[in-house]
Amino acid sequence: MQPDAVKVLIYALSGRHLLVFDEPDFPAVELQVPGGTVEPGEGIATAAAREFEEETGFAPDELHPLGIHDYRFEKDGREHHHQRHYFRCRISETTPATWLHYEMTPFGGGDPIGFRFFWLPIEDARLRLGYGMQALLGHL
């Protein structure tokens, strides 16, 4: 079965901490890692670098592929299938402990979305990440 979308997710690390974000304007949205949708004709690694910079405001250092995970979920009474390509990276620039960045080109269009980023111990991320995004944390 063909996936409904091909996605990239990036585990950015600082020591034993993982970069995560929430959406202050949408408190019901679960904790996430940077990522997004691969555009038609775009390479997987290119999409990962683009999405990471769009969402965080920082360029990733050397993206390293971790693996692929098929994520299935139900939404609006329909089953969806995303093929997720996971990467790990570090950020060479010094980042604050927490920062707010706006995604100016959200999936499906619409107004910019504010993301609040912070570093979370990897073990805490295993318990707190939403939407199955913890799937490949064991590969770090």
Phi, psi and omega in degrees: 000130179290139177291153175288332180204150173254126186240159171236140176229139186238124173266100176270133186242147169222101188063233178259029179245145181249138177282124180227169176213157169237177180239099184305328180281349182225075186298342179282344179288132183286165179296140185223171168248158179301148178167185180173198187265138174283127180283153178305132178080358182268142176288154183297311181294323177297317179296319180298315179296316180297310182298319181299313181292320178299319186278324186259333187087002180237145176277139179281148171271136173025092176288131179243121180295139179251330182152181182237140179225132175272123181247124179241139181206161178254135178211134180054038177075013183228142175278136178242152180227118175247131171269116184254127176256119183260142178227159169237153178201174170235166177244122183285333179287152176285126179253151173290168177297326176210149177204158178252131178223145181256127172282112186275343181233066182296152179303131180085003179082193180102185182288156175304150181243131178276128176246131175256113183265147173199165181262130184235135175308139184305319180297324175292323180298323178305324183270334190254341180295143178259175171058030178071014185288353177275001191308321185248017178301331179295346180270001180283000000 
